[in-house]
Amino acid sequence: LPAMVIDDSLPAYYVLYKSKSVLSSFSLNLNLNLNMSAKSLPPVVFIHGWKASVLADKNTGKDEFDYTFGVVMGLAKDPSIELPMEWDSNGNQVKDNLIATEACHSATCMCRMVKLGDIYGPLLDHLEKTRDLHVFAYDWRLCLDETAANFTQFLINVKEITGQSPQVVAHSMGCLITLHVLNHNPDIFHSILFGAGAMSPNASVAKDYSLIGEKNTIVRNTTMFSPKINLSNPAALHFMAYPGERELYGKPTTALFRDVDNNNSLDLDLHNIDTWKQYKIGIYHPESGVD
């Protein structure tokens, strides 16, 4: 892994990677230097987080998933975002007709005419005005090895088109994808800003896979995301730690689970289906709502 540095002037969840070829400091606020034009700066690539791109029907162009008032308030029909539980001869999950078209800009109503709240909008609007911006929108439901391969090619294309390695601004799951690509292809990056990176091996999404409501609730909608939906969309499984992984990476807290009877720590293999069965995680949880 190429060296990373923490910038003390930033909150702890911002991590900066600087390519060895970069001799000057990276402008963390991403504003234009007064003595530089947008053309003289490297291009910026933005990659979003989990559940944070608009999904549209590739045949009709109609948006199926976005954060609209009716959906988040539970007043409109839930989007159909459950992937087929089928695999092709190459072991890849069969896809539906939805494709990612853009990063989520704002929560809206009245056919996007009225903005209710910001998502990535302010950042993207600023970068659109001040930098050569390229947004990588990916289907956040799919297995991340496929997404990482697509992101690698996207960065290569940006470098070929612009003649410069891009600065990457990544958020949440986008950081995890970027870190994988960085480990395999460090030379295609100018630099990276990891924002609230979901790179720490954890077990927090176990509830997303096990319980209706709680972390699956978006404002007042408790059904758009559910264990049944999440279990068909494997991307978030990449968040889950392997046994001993937190200790390997020097985490101060290595125990993600404890026995309720004696408070002893449990090092569970969340990538083994027998663990899910034994400890009633996911579809095996009595309150998962999955038949």
PDB file of C-alpha atoms in Angstrom:
ATOM      1  CA  LEU A   1       0.000   0.000   0.000  1.00  0.00           C
ATOM      2  CA  PRO A   2       1.491   3.374  -0.964  1.00  0.00           C
ATOM      3  CA  ALA A   3       2.051   5.741   1.924  1.00  0.00           C
ATOM      4  CA  MET A   4      -0.912   7.687   3.243  1.00  0.00           C
ATOM      5  CA  VAL A   5      -0.781  10.716   5.480  1.00  0.00           C
ATOM      6  CA  ILE A   6      -3.288  12.255   7.838  1.00  0.00           C
ATOM      7  CA  ASP A   7      -3.554  16.011   7.451  1.00  0.00           C
ATOM      8  CA  ASP A   8      -3.827  17.451  10.965  1.00  0.00           C
ATOM      9  CA  SER A   9      -5.890  20.380   9.725  1.00  0.00           C
ATOM     10  CA  LEU A  10      -8.705  18.076   8.642  1.00  0.00           C
ATOM     11  CA  PRO A  11     -11.262  16.091  10.615  1.00  0.00           C
ATOM     12  CA  ALA A  12     -10.104  12.535  11.307  1.00  0.00           C
ATOM     13  CA  TYR A  13     -12.314  11.054   8.609  1.00  0.00           C
ATOM     14  CA  TYR A  14     -10.444  12.818   5.821  1.00  0.00           C
ATOM     15  CA  VAL A  15      -7.353  10.972   4.634  1.00  0.00           C
ATOM     16  CA  LEU A  16      -5.091  12.143   1.863  1.00  0.00           C
ATOM     17  CA  TYR A  17      -3.045   9.958  -0.457  1.00  0.00           C
ATOM     18  CA  LYS A  18      -0.348  11.793  -2.382  1.00  0.00           C
ATOM     19  CA  SER A  19       1.273  10.108  -5.340  1.00  0.00           C
ATOM     20  CA  LYS A  20       5.066   9.883  -5.156  1.00  0.00           C
ATOM     21  CA  SER A  21       5.179  11.862  -8.392  1.00  0.00           C
ATOM     22  CA  VAL A  22       3.433  14.834  -6.778  1.00  0.00           C
ATOM     23  CA  LEU A  23       5.991  17.271  -5.383  1.00  0.00           C
ATOM     24  CA  SER A  24       3.665  20.162  -4.581  1.00  0.00           C
ATOM     25  CA  SER A  25       1.032  19.944  -1.871  1.00  0.00           C
ATOM     26  CA  PHE A  26      -2.490  18.870  -2.787  1.00  0.00           C
ATOM     27  CA  SER A  27      -5.133  21.570  -2.367  1.00  0.00           C
ATOM     28  CA  LEU A  28      -7.503  19.871   0.082  1.00  0.00           C
ATOM     29  CA  ASN A  29     -10.313  22.377  -0.286  1.00  0.00           C
ATOM     30  CA  LEU A  30     -10.288  21.765  -4.045  1.00  0.00           C
ATOM     31  CA  ASN A  31     -10.579  25.490  -4.775  1.00  0.00           C
ATOM     32  CA  LEU A  32      -8.682  27.026  -7.648  1.00  0.00           C
ATOM     33  CA  ASN A  33      -5.337  28.579  -6.890  1.00  0.00           C
ATOM     34  CA  LEU A  34      -5.505  32.231  -7.889  1.00  0.00           C
ATOM     35  CA  ASN A  35      -2.449  31.801 -10.096  1.00  0.00           C
ATOM     36  CA  MET A  36      -3.685  28.666 -11.819  1.00  0.00           C
ATOM     37  CA  SER A  37      -6.411  28.017 -14.348  1.00  0.00           C
ATOM     38  CA  ALA A  38      -8.701  24.990 -14.277  1.00  0.00           C
ATOM     39  CA  LYS A  39      -6.930  23.658 -17.353  1.00  0.00           C
ATOM     40  CA  SER A  40      -3.549  23.627 -15.616  1.00  0.00           C
ATOM     41  CA  LEU A  41      -4.861  21.546 -12.719  1.00  0.00           C
ATOM     42  CA  PRO A  42      -5.354  17.787 -12.957  1.00  0.00           C
ATOM     43  CA  PRO A  43      -8.874  16.524 -13.629  1.00  0.00           C
ATOM     44  CA  VAL A  44     -11.026  15.576 -10.661  1.00  0.00           C
ATOM     45  CA  VAL A  45     -12.880  12.260 -10.491  1.00  0.00           C
ATOM     46  CA  PHE A  46     -15.664  11.886  -7.940  1.00  0.00           C
ATOM     47  CA  ILE A  47     -16.867   8.471  -6.758  1.00  0.00           C
ATOM     48  CA  HIS A  48     -19.888   8.265  -4.458  1.00  0.00           C
ATOM     49  CA  GLY A  49     -20.904   5.970  -1.620  1.00  0.00           C
ATOM     50  CA  TRP A  50     -23.379   3.153  -0.960  1.00  0.00           C
ATOM     51  CA  LYS A  51     -26.984   3.770  -2.046  1.00  0.00           C
ATOM     52  CA  ALA A  52     -25.917   7.079  -3.544  1.00  0.00           C
ATOM     53  CA  SER A  53     -26.411   6.925  -7.308  1.00  0.00           C
ATOM     54  CA  VAL A  54     -29.561   7.277  -9.367  1.00  0.00           C
ATOM     55  CA  LEU A  55     -30.610   3.976 -10.948  1.00  0.00           C
ATOM     56  CA  ALA A  56     -32.559   4.146 -14.197  1.00  0.00           C
ATOM     57  CA  ASP A  57     -34.080   1.611 -16.564  1.00  0.00           C
ATOM     58  CA  LYS A  58     -31.581   1.215 -19.394  1.00  0.00           C
ATOM     59  CA  ASN A  59     -34.370   0.505 -21.874  1.00  0.00           C
ATOM     60  CA  THR A  60     -36.720   3.399 -21.090  1.00  0.00           C
ATOM     61  CA  GLY A  61     -34.391   5.884 -19.372  1.00  0.00           C
ATOM     62  CA  LYS A  62     -36.904   6.273 -16.539  1.00  0.00           C
ATOM     63  CA  ASP A  63     -35.444   6.774 -13.080  1.00  0.00           C
ATOM     64  CA  GLU A  64     -36.283   3.865 -10.777  1.00  0.00           C
ATOM     65  CA  PHE A  65     -34.252   4.806  -7.697  1.00  0.00           C
ATOM     66  CA  ASP A  66     -33.646   8.304  -6.364  1.00  0.00           C
ATOM     67  CA  TYR A  67     -34.363  10.152  -3.134  1.00  0.00           C
ATOM     68  CA  THR A  68     -37.713  11.776  -3.861  1.00  0.00           C
ATOM     69  CA  PHE A  69     -40.219  13.069  -1.317  1.00  0.00           C
ATOM     70  CA  GLY A  70     -42.847  10.427  -1.976  1.00  0.00           C
ATOM     71  CA  VAL A  71     -40.383   7.561  -1.676  1.00  0.00           C
ATOM     72  CA  VAL A  72     -38.522   8.640   1.461  1.00  0.00           C
ATOM     73  CA  MET A  73     -41.789   9.496   3.219  1.00  0.00           C
ATOM     74  CA  GLY A  74     -43.228   6.088   2.330  1.00  0.00           C
ATOM     75  CA  LEU A  75     -46.026   7.668   0.287  1.00  0.00           C
ATOM     76  CA  ALA A  76     -45.012   6.357  -3.130  1.00  0.00           C
ATOM     77  CA  LYS A  77     -44.345   2.891  -4.450  1.00  0.00           C
ATOM     78  CA  ASP A  78     -40.922   1.560  -3.480  1.00  0.00           C
ATOM     79  CA  PRO A  79     -38.373   1.291  -6.288  1.00  0.00           C
ATOM     80  CA  SER A  80     -37.714  -2.203  -7.619  1.00  0.00           C
ATOM     81  CA  ILE A  81     -34.047  -2.610  -6.716  1.00  0.00           C
ATOM     82  CA  GLU A  82     -33.876  -6.286  -5.767  1.00  0.00           C
ATOM     83  CA  LEU A  83     -31.361  -8.089  -7.971  1.00  0.00           C
ATOM     84  CA  PRO A  84     -32.113 -11.558  -9.379  1.00  0.00           C
ATOM     85  CA  MET A  85     -30.839 -14.357  -7.168  1.00  0.00           C
ATOM     86  CA  GLU A  86     -29.353 -16.077 -10.198  1.00  0.00           C
ATOM     87  CA  TRP A  87     -25.788 -16.510 -11.448  1.00  0.00           C
ATOM     88  CA  ASP A  88     -24.435 -17.051 -14.952  1.00  0.00           C
ATOM     89  CA  SER A  89     -21.989 -19.721 -16.080  1.00  0.00           C
ATOM     90  CA  ASN A  90     -19.040 -17.482 -15.122  1.00  0.00           C
ATOM     91  CA  GLY A  91     -20.253 -17.133 -11.553  1.00  0.00           C
ATOM     92  CA  ASN A  92     -21.444 -13.541 -11.996  1.00  0.00           C
ATOM     93  CA  GLN A  93     -24.803 -12.463 -10.573  1.00  0.00           C
ATOM     94  CA  VAL A  94     -27.445 -11.895 -13.222  1.00  0.00           C
ATOM     95  CA  LYS A  95     -28.335  -8.206 -13.574  1.00  0.00           C
ATOM     96  CA  ASP A  96     -31.671  -6.490 -13.995  1.00  0.00           C
ATOM     97  CA  ASN A  97     -32.388  -3.578 -16.361  1.00  0.00           C
ATOM     98  CA  LEU A  98     -31.165  -0.853 -14.005  1.00  0.00           C
ATOM     99  CA  ILE A  99     -27.966   1.113 -14.539  1.00  0.00           C
ATOM    100  CA  ALA A 100     -26.358   3.941 -12.598  1.00  0.00           C
ATOM    101  CA  THR A 101     -26.717   7.264 -14.392  1.00  0.00           C
ATOM    102  CA  GLU A 102     -25.412   9.879 -11.933  1.00  0.00           C
ATOM    103  CA  ALA A 103     -24.451  10.462  -8.322  1.00  0.00           C
ATOM    104  CA  CYS A 104     -27.388  11.542  -6.170  1.00  0.00           C
ATOM    105  CA  HIS A 105     -27.472  15.329  -6.268  1.00  0.00           C
ATOM    106  CA  SER A 106     -30.372  16.325  -3.993  1.00  0.00           C
ATOM    107  CA  ALA A 107     -33.528  15.032  -2.349  1.00  0.00           C
ATOM    108  CA  THR A 108     -36.384  16.429  -4.414  1.00  0.00           C
ATOM    109  CA  CYS A 109     -40.101  16.504  -5.072  1.00  0.00           C
ATOM    110  CA  MET A 110     -42.405  17.549  -7.923  1.00  0.00           C
ATOM    111  CA  CYS A 111     -40.365  15.734 -10.588  1.00  0.00           C
ATOM    112  CA  ARG A 112     -37.084  17.219  -9.318  1.00  0.00           C
ATOM    113  CA  MET A 113     -38.360  20.776  -9.656  1.00  0.00           C
ATOM    114  CA  VAL A 114     -38.208  21.434  -5.889  1.00  0.00           C
ATOM    115  CA  LYS A 115     -35.118  20.637  -3.852  1.00  0.00           C
ATOM    116  CA  LEU A 116     -35.744  19.395  -0.308  1.00  0.00           C
ATOM    117  CA  GLY A 117     -32.182  18.766   0.799  1.00  0.00           C
ATOM    118  CA  ASP A 118     -28.615  18.355  -0.401  1.00  0.00           C
ATOM    119  CA  ILE A 119     -26.812  15.100  -0.995  1.00  0.00           C
ATOM    120  CA  TYR A 120     -23.710  15.583  -3.171  1.00  0.00           C
ATOM    121  CA  GLY A 121     -25.130  18.639  -4.915  1.00  0.00           C
ATOM    122  CA  PRO A 122     -23.064  21.473  -3.399  1.00  0.00           C
ATOM    123  CA  LEU A 123     -19.775  19.626  -3.900  1.00  0.00           C
ATOM    124  CA  LEU A 124     -20.542  18.565  -7.451  1.00  0.00           C
ATOM    125  CA  ASP A 125     -21.848  22.013  -8.418  1.00  0.00           C
ATOM    126  CA  HIS A 126     -18.676  23.631  -7.086  1.00  0.00           C
ATOM    127  CA  LEU A 127     -16.355  21.204  -8.854  1.00  0.00           C
ATOM    128  CA  GLU A 128     -18.342  21.511 -12.068  1.00  0.00           C
ATOM    129  CA  LYS A 129     -17.699  25.260 -12.078  1.00  0.00           C
ATOM    130  CA  THR A 130     -14.075  25.243 -10.993  1.00  0.00           C
ATOM    131  CA  ARG A 131     -12.479  22.024 -12.215  1.00  0.00           C
ATOM    132  CA  ASP A 132     -12.516  19.477 -15.020  1.00  0.00           C
ATOM    133  CA  LEU A 133     -14.946  17.121 -13.250  1.00  0.00           C
ATOM    134  CA  HIS A 134     -15.636  13.501 -14.150  1.00  0.00           C
ATOM    135  CA  VAL A 135     -18.210  11.607 -12.062  1.00  0.00           C
ATOM    136  CA  PHE A 136     -18.023   7.829 -11.831  1.00  0.00           C
ATOM    137  CA  ALA A 137     -21.560   6.622 -11.133  1.00  0.00           C
ATOM    138  CA  TYR A 138     -21.743   2.931 -10.312  1.00  0.00           C
ATOM    139  CA  ASP A 139     -24.473   0.486  -9.361  1.00  0.00           C
ATOM    140  CA  TRP A 140     -23.986   0.296  -5.577  1.00  0.00           C
ATOM    141  CA  ARG A 141     -25.824  -3.028  -5.422  1.00  0.00           C
ATOM    142  CA  LEU A 142     -23.293  -5.065  -7.406  1.00  0.00           C
ATOM    143  CA  CYS A 143     -20.267  -6.987  -6.177  1.00  0.00           C
ATOM    144  CA  LEU A 144     -17.393  -4.533  -5.774  1.00  0.00           C
ATOM    145  CA  ASP A 145     -14.808  -6.541  -7.691  1.00  0.00           C
ATOM    146  CA  GLU A 146     -16.779  -5.778 -10.861  1.00  0.00           C
ATOM    147  CA  THR A 147     -17.164  -2.128  -9.882  1.00  0.00           C
ATOM    148  CA  ALA A 148     -13.446  -1.806  -9.118  1.00  0.00           C
ATOM    149  CA  ALA A 149     -12.570  -3.148 -12.560  1.00  0.00           C
ATOM    150  CA  ASN A 150     -14.918  -0.620 -14.165  1.00  0.00           C
ATOM    151  CA  PHE A 151     -13.502   2.204 -12.055  1.00  0.00           C
ATOM    152  CA  THR A 152      -9.959   1.285 -13.063  1.00  0.00           C
ATOM    153  CA  GLN A 153     -10.889   1.569 -16.730  1.00  0.00           C
ATOM    154  CA  PHE A 154     -12.743   4.836 -16.061  1.00  0.00           C
ATOM    155  CA  LEU A 155      -9.613   6.377 -14.502  1.00  0.00           C
ATOM    156  CA  ILE A 156      -7.449   5.132 -17.357  1.00  0.00           C
ATOM    157  CA  ASN A 157      -9.853   6.705 -19.849  1.00  0.00           C
ATOM    158  CA  VAL A 158      -9.827  10.037 -17.988  1.00  0.00           C
ATOM    159  CA  LYS A 159      -6.016  10.012 -17.983  1.00  0.00           C
ATOM    160  CA  GLU A 160      -5.899   9.246 -21.710  1.00  0.00           C
ATOM    161  CA  ILE A 161      -8.466  11.934 -22.578  1.00  0.00           C
ATOM    162  CA  THR A 162      -6.996  14.701 -20.419  1.00  0.00           C
ATOM    163  CA  GLY A 163      -3.337  13.765 -20.542  1.00  0.00           C
ATOM    164  CA  GLN A 164      -3.096  13.913 -16.746  1.00  0.00           C
ATOM    165  CA  SER A 165      -3.593  11.503 -13.872  1.00  0.00           C
ATOM    166  CA  PRO A 166      -6.749  12.483 -12.002  1.00  0.00           C
ATOM    167  CA  GLN A 167      -7.251  13.640  -8.443  1.00  0.00           C
ATOM    168  CA  VAL A 168      -9.909  11.361  -6.945  1.00  0.00           C
ATOM    169  CA  VAL A 169     -12.443  12.512  -4.382  1.00  0.00           C
ATOM    170  CA  ALA A 170     -14.044   9.439  -2.826  1.00  0.00           C
ATOM    171  CA  HIS A 171     -16.809   9.010  -0.264  1.00  0.00           C
ATOM    172  CA  SER A 172     -17.725   6.020   1.924  1.00  0.00           C
ATOM    173  CA  MET A 173     -18.008   2.874  -0.215  1.00  0.00           C
ATOM    174  CA  GLY A 174     -16.288   4.838  -2.978  1.00  0.00           C
ATOM    175  CA  CYS A 175     -13.203   4.966  -0.726  1.00  0.00           C
ATOM    176  CA  LEU A 176     -13.179   1.192  -0.376  1.00  0.00           C
ATOM    177  CA  ILE A 177     -13.358   0.796  -4.152  1.00  0.00           C
ATOM    178  CA  THR A 178     -10.660   3.418  -4.668  1.00  0.00           C
ATOM    179  CA  LEU A 179      -8.346   1.788  -2.117  1.00  0.00           C
ATOM    180  CA  HIS A 180      -8.556  -1.512  -4.003  1.00  0.00           C
ATOM    181  CA  VAL A 181      -7.723   0.185  -7.300  1.00  0.00           C
ATOM    182  CA  LEU A 182      -4.904   2.147  -5.648  1.00  0.00           C
ATOM    183  CA  ASN A 183      -3.282  -1.057  -4.368  1.00  0.00           C
ATOM    184  CA  HIS A 184      -3.228  -2.511  -7.860  1.00  0.00           C
ATOM    185  CA  ASN A 185      -2.691   0.608 -10.009  1.00  0.00           C
ATOM    186  CA  PRO A 186      -1.079   3.436  -7.998  1.00  0.00           C
ATOM    187  CA  ASP A 187       0.409   5.081 -11.081  1.00  0.00           C
ATOM    188  CA  ILE A 188      -2.966   6.135 -12.520  1.00  0.00           C
ATOM    189  CA  PHE A 189      -3.641   8.521  -9.611  1.00  0.00           C
ATOM    190  CA  HIS A 190      -2.452  12.064  -9.077  1.00  0.00           C
ATOM    191  CA  SER A 191      -3.815  12.057  -5.512  1.00  0.00           C
ATOM    192  CA  ILE A 192      -6.847  10.945  -3.508  1.00  0.00           C
ATOM    193  CA  LEU A 193      -9.054  12.535  -0.888  1.00  0.00           C
ATOM    194  CA  PHE A 194     -10.796   9.846   1.173  1.00  0.00           C
ATOM    195  CA  GLY A 195     -13.899  11.333   2.827  1.00  0.00           C
ATOM    196  CA  ALA A 196     -15.577   9.328   5.612  1.00  0.00           C
ATOM    197  CA  GLY A 197     -13.978   6.229   4.159  1.00  0.00           C
ATOM    198  CA  ALA A 198     -15.695   2.871   4.682  1.00  0.00           C
ATOM    199  CA  MET A 199     -12.353   1.089   4.704  1.00  0.00           C
ATOM    200  CA  SER A 200     -12.282  -0.231   8.259  1.00  0.00           C
ATOM    201  CA  PRO A 201     -13.325  -3.904   8.528  1.00  0.00           C
ATOM    202  CA  ASN A 202     -16.514  -3.928  10.583  1.00  0.00           C
ATOM    203  CA  ALA A 203     -19.824  -5.634  11.206  1.00  0.00           C
ATOM    204  CA  SER A 204     -22.157  -2.633  11.274  1.00  0.00           C
ATOM    205  CA  VAL A 205     -24.126  -3.732   8.214  1.00  0.00           C
ATOM    206  CA  ALA A 206     -25.158  -6.978   9.940  1.00  0.00           C
ATOM    207  CA  LYS A 207     -28.294  -5.145  11.086  1.00  0.00           C
ATOM    208  CA  ASP A 208     -29.015  -4.008   7.532  1.00  0.00           C
ATOM    209  CA  TYR A 209     -29.090  -7.657   6.526  1.00  0.00           C
ATOM    210  CA  SER A 210     -31.109  -8.807   9.533  1.00  0.00           C
ATOM    211  CA  LEU A 211     -33.769  -6.332  10.664  1.00  0.00           C
ATOM    212  CA  ILE A 212     -36.636  -4.446   9.052  1.00  0.00           C
ATOM    213  CA  GLY A 213     -36.549  -0.766   9.942  1.00  0.00           C
ATOM    214  CA  GLU A 214     -33.754   0.512  12.206  1.00  0.00           C
ATOM    215  CA  LYS A 215     -30.729   1.231   9.957  1.00  0.00           C
ATOM    216  CA  ASN A 216     -32.773   0.364   6.879  1.00  0.00           C
ATOM    217  CA  THR A 217     -35.144   3.281   7.498  1.00  0.00           C
ATOM    218  CA  ILE A 218     -34.742   6.250   5.144  1.00  0.00           C
ATOM    219  CA  VAL A 219     -36.587   9.200   6.752  1.00  0.00           C
ATOM    220  CA  ARG A 220     -39.963   7.430   7.162  1.00  0.00           C
ATOM    221  CA  ASN A 221     -39.609   4.664   4.607  1.00  0.00           C
ATOM    222  CA  THR A 222     -38.981   1.323   6.296  1.00  0.00           C
ATOM    223  CA  THR A 223     -39.524  -0.884   3.253  1.00  0.00           C
ATOM    224  CA  MET A 224     -37.384   0.533   0.420  1.00  0.00           C
ATOM    225  CA  PHE A 225     -34.358  -1.146   1.983  1.00  0.00           C
ATOM    226  CA  SER A 226     -34.986  -4.369   3.857  1.00  0.00           C
ATOM    227  CA  PRO A 227     -33.047  -7.563   4.591  1.00  0.00           C
ATOM    228  CA  LYS A 228     -34.684  -9.195   1.580  1.00  0.00           C
ATOM    229  CA  ILE A 229     -33.569  -6.357  -0.703  1.00  0.00           C
ATOM    230  CA  ASN A 230     -30.097  -6.047   0.830  1.00  0.00           C
ATOM    231  CA  LEU A 231     -29.437  -9.779   0.660  1.00  0.00           C
ATOM    232  CA  SER A 232     -29.873  -9.687  -3.110  1.00  0.00           C
ATOM    233  CA  ASN A 233     -27.435  -6.768  -3.409  1.00  0.00           C
ATOM    234  CA  PRO A 234     -23.991  -8.045  -2.341  1.00  0.00           C
ATOM    235  CA  ALA A 235     -21.910  -4.832  -2.402  1.00  0.00           C
ATOM    236  CA  ALA A 236     -22.130  -4.117   1.340  1.00  0.00           C
ATOM    237  CA  LEU A 237     -20.811  -7.573   2.202  1.00  0.00           C
ATOM    238  CA  HIS A 238     -17.395  -6.113   1.379  1.00  0.00           C
ATOM    239  CA  PHE A 239     -17.679  -3.961   4.518  1.00  0.00           C
ATOM    240  CA  MET A 240     -17.685  -7.028   6.783  1.00  0.00           C
ATOM    241  CA  ALA A 241     -14.511  -8.025   8.593  1.00  0.00           C
ATOM    242  CA  TYR A 242     -12.765 -11.363   8.277  1.00  0.00           C
ATOM    243  CA  PRO A 243     -11.631 -13.088  11.501  1.00  0.00           C
ATOM    244  CA  GLY A 244      -8.531 -11.356  12.874  1.00  0.00           C
ATOM    245  CA  GLU A 245      -8.647  -8.598  10.266  1.00  0.00           C
ATOM    246  CA  ARG A 246      -9.112  -5.720  12.712  1.00  0.00           C
ATOM    247  CA  GLU A 247      -6.137  -6.921  14.755  1.00  0.00           C
ATOM    248  CA  LEU A 248      -4.098  -7.224  11.569  1.00  0.00           C
ATOM    249  CA  TYR A 249      -4.768  -3.557  10.781  1.00  0.00           C
ATOM    250  CA  GLY A 250      -3.986  -2.420  14.316  1.00  0.00           C
ATOM    251  CA  LYS A 251      -7.501  -1.458  15.347  1.00  0.00           C
ATOM    252  CA  PRO A 252      -7.780  -0.547  19.044  1.00  0.00           C
ATOM    253  CA  THR A 253     -11.077  -2.418  19.301  1.00  0.00           C
ATOM    254  CA  THR A 254     -10.801  -5.896  17.826  1.00  0.00           C
ATOM    255  CA  ALA A 255     -13.961  -7.502  19.256  1.00  0.00           C
ATOM    256  CA  LEU A 256     -16.999  -6.820  17.098  1.00  0.00           C
ATOM    257  CA  PHE A 257     -19.263  -9.267  18.935  1.00  0.00           C
ATOM    258  CA  ARG A 258     -19.631 -10.375  22.545  1.00  0.00           C
ATOM    259  CA  ASP A 259     -21.506 -13.244  24.166  1.00  0.00           C
ATOM    260  CA  VAL A 260     -24.522 -11.814  26.029  1.00  0.00           C
ATOM    261  CA  ASP A 261     -24.184 -14.450  28.759  1.00  0.00           C
ATOM    262  CA  ASN A 262     -20.548 -13.944  29.779  1.00  0.00           C
ATOM    263  CA  ASN A 263     -19.410 -10.862  27.796  1.00  0.00           C
ATOM    264  CA  ASN A 264     -16.595 -12.853  26.199  1.00  0.00           C
ATOM    265  CA  SER A 265     -15.530 -11.596  22.776  1.00  0.00           C
ATOM    266  CA  LEU A 266     -16.508 -13.634  19.721  1.00  0.00           C
ATOM    267  CA  ASP A 267     -14.390 -13.597  16.564  1.00  0.00           C
ATOM    268  CA  LEU A 268     -17.013 -14.555  14.000  1.00  0.00           C
ATOM    269  CA  ASP A 269     -16.428 -15.350  10.355  1.00  0.00           C
ATOM    270  CA  LEU A 270     -19.138 -13.265   8.701  1.00  0.00           C
ATOM    271  CA  HIS A 271     -18.120 -14.622   5.306  1.00  0.00           C
ATOM    272  CA  ASN A 272     -19.195 -18.114   6.267  1.00  0.00           C
ATOM    273  CA  ILE A 273     -22.890 -18.978   5.867  1.00  0.00           C
ATOM    274  CA  ASP A 274     -22.696 -21.359   8.844  1.00  0.00           C
ATOM    275  CA  THR A 275     -21.970 -18.335  11.076  1.00  0.00           C
ATOM    276  CA  TRP A 276     -25.141 -16.650   9.838  1.00  0.00           C
ATOM    277  CA  LYS A 277     -27.128 -19.787  10.568  1.00  0.00           C
ATOM    278  CA  GLN A 278     -25.648 -20.373  14.016  1.00  0.00           C
ATOM    279  CA  TYR A 279     -26.043 -16.791  15.235  1.00  0.00           C
ATOM    280  CA  LYS A 280     -29.274 -16.050  13.338  1.00  0.00           C
ATOM    281  CA  ILE A 281     -27.920 -13.263  11.143  1.00  0.00           C
ATOM    282  CA  GLY A 282     -29.569 -12.077   7.930  1.00  0.00           C
ATOM    283  CA  ILE A 283     -32.321 -14.316   6.582  1.00  0.00           C
ATOM    284  CA  TYR A 284     -31.929 -16.525   9.644  1.00  0.00           C
ATOM    285  CA  HIS A 285     -32.901 -13.737  12.024  1.00  0.00           C
ATOM    286  CA  PRO A 286     -36.506 -14.250  13.213  1.00  0.00           C
ATOM    287  CA  GLU A 287     -37.312 -10.577  12.461  1.00  0.00           C
ATOM    288  CA  SER A 288     -35.734 -10.388   9.005  1.00  0.00           C
ATOM    289  CA  GLY A 289     -39.048 -10.685   7.202  1.00  0.00           C
ATOM    290  CA  VAL A 290     -37.499 -13.161   4.773  1.00  0.00           C
ATOM    291  CA  ASP A 291     -39.469 -16.386   4.288  1.00  0.00           C
TER     292      ASP A 291
END
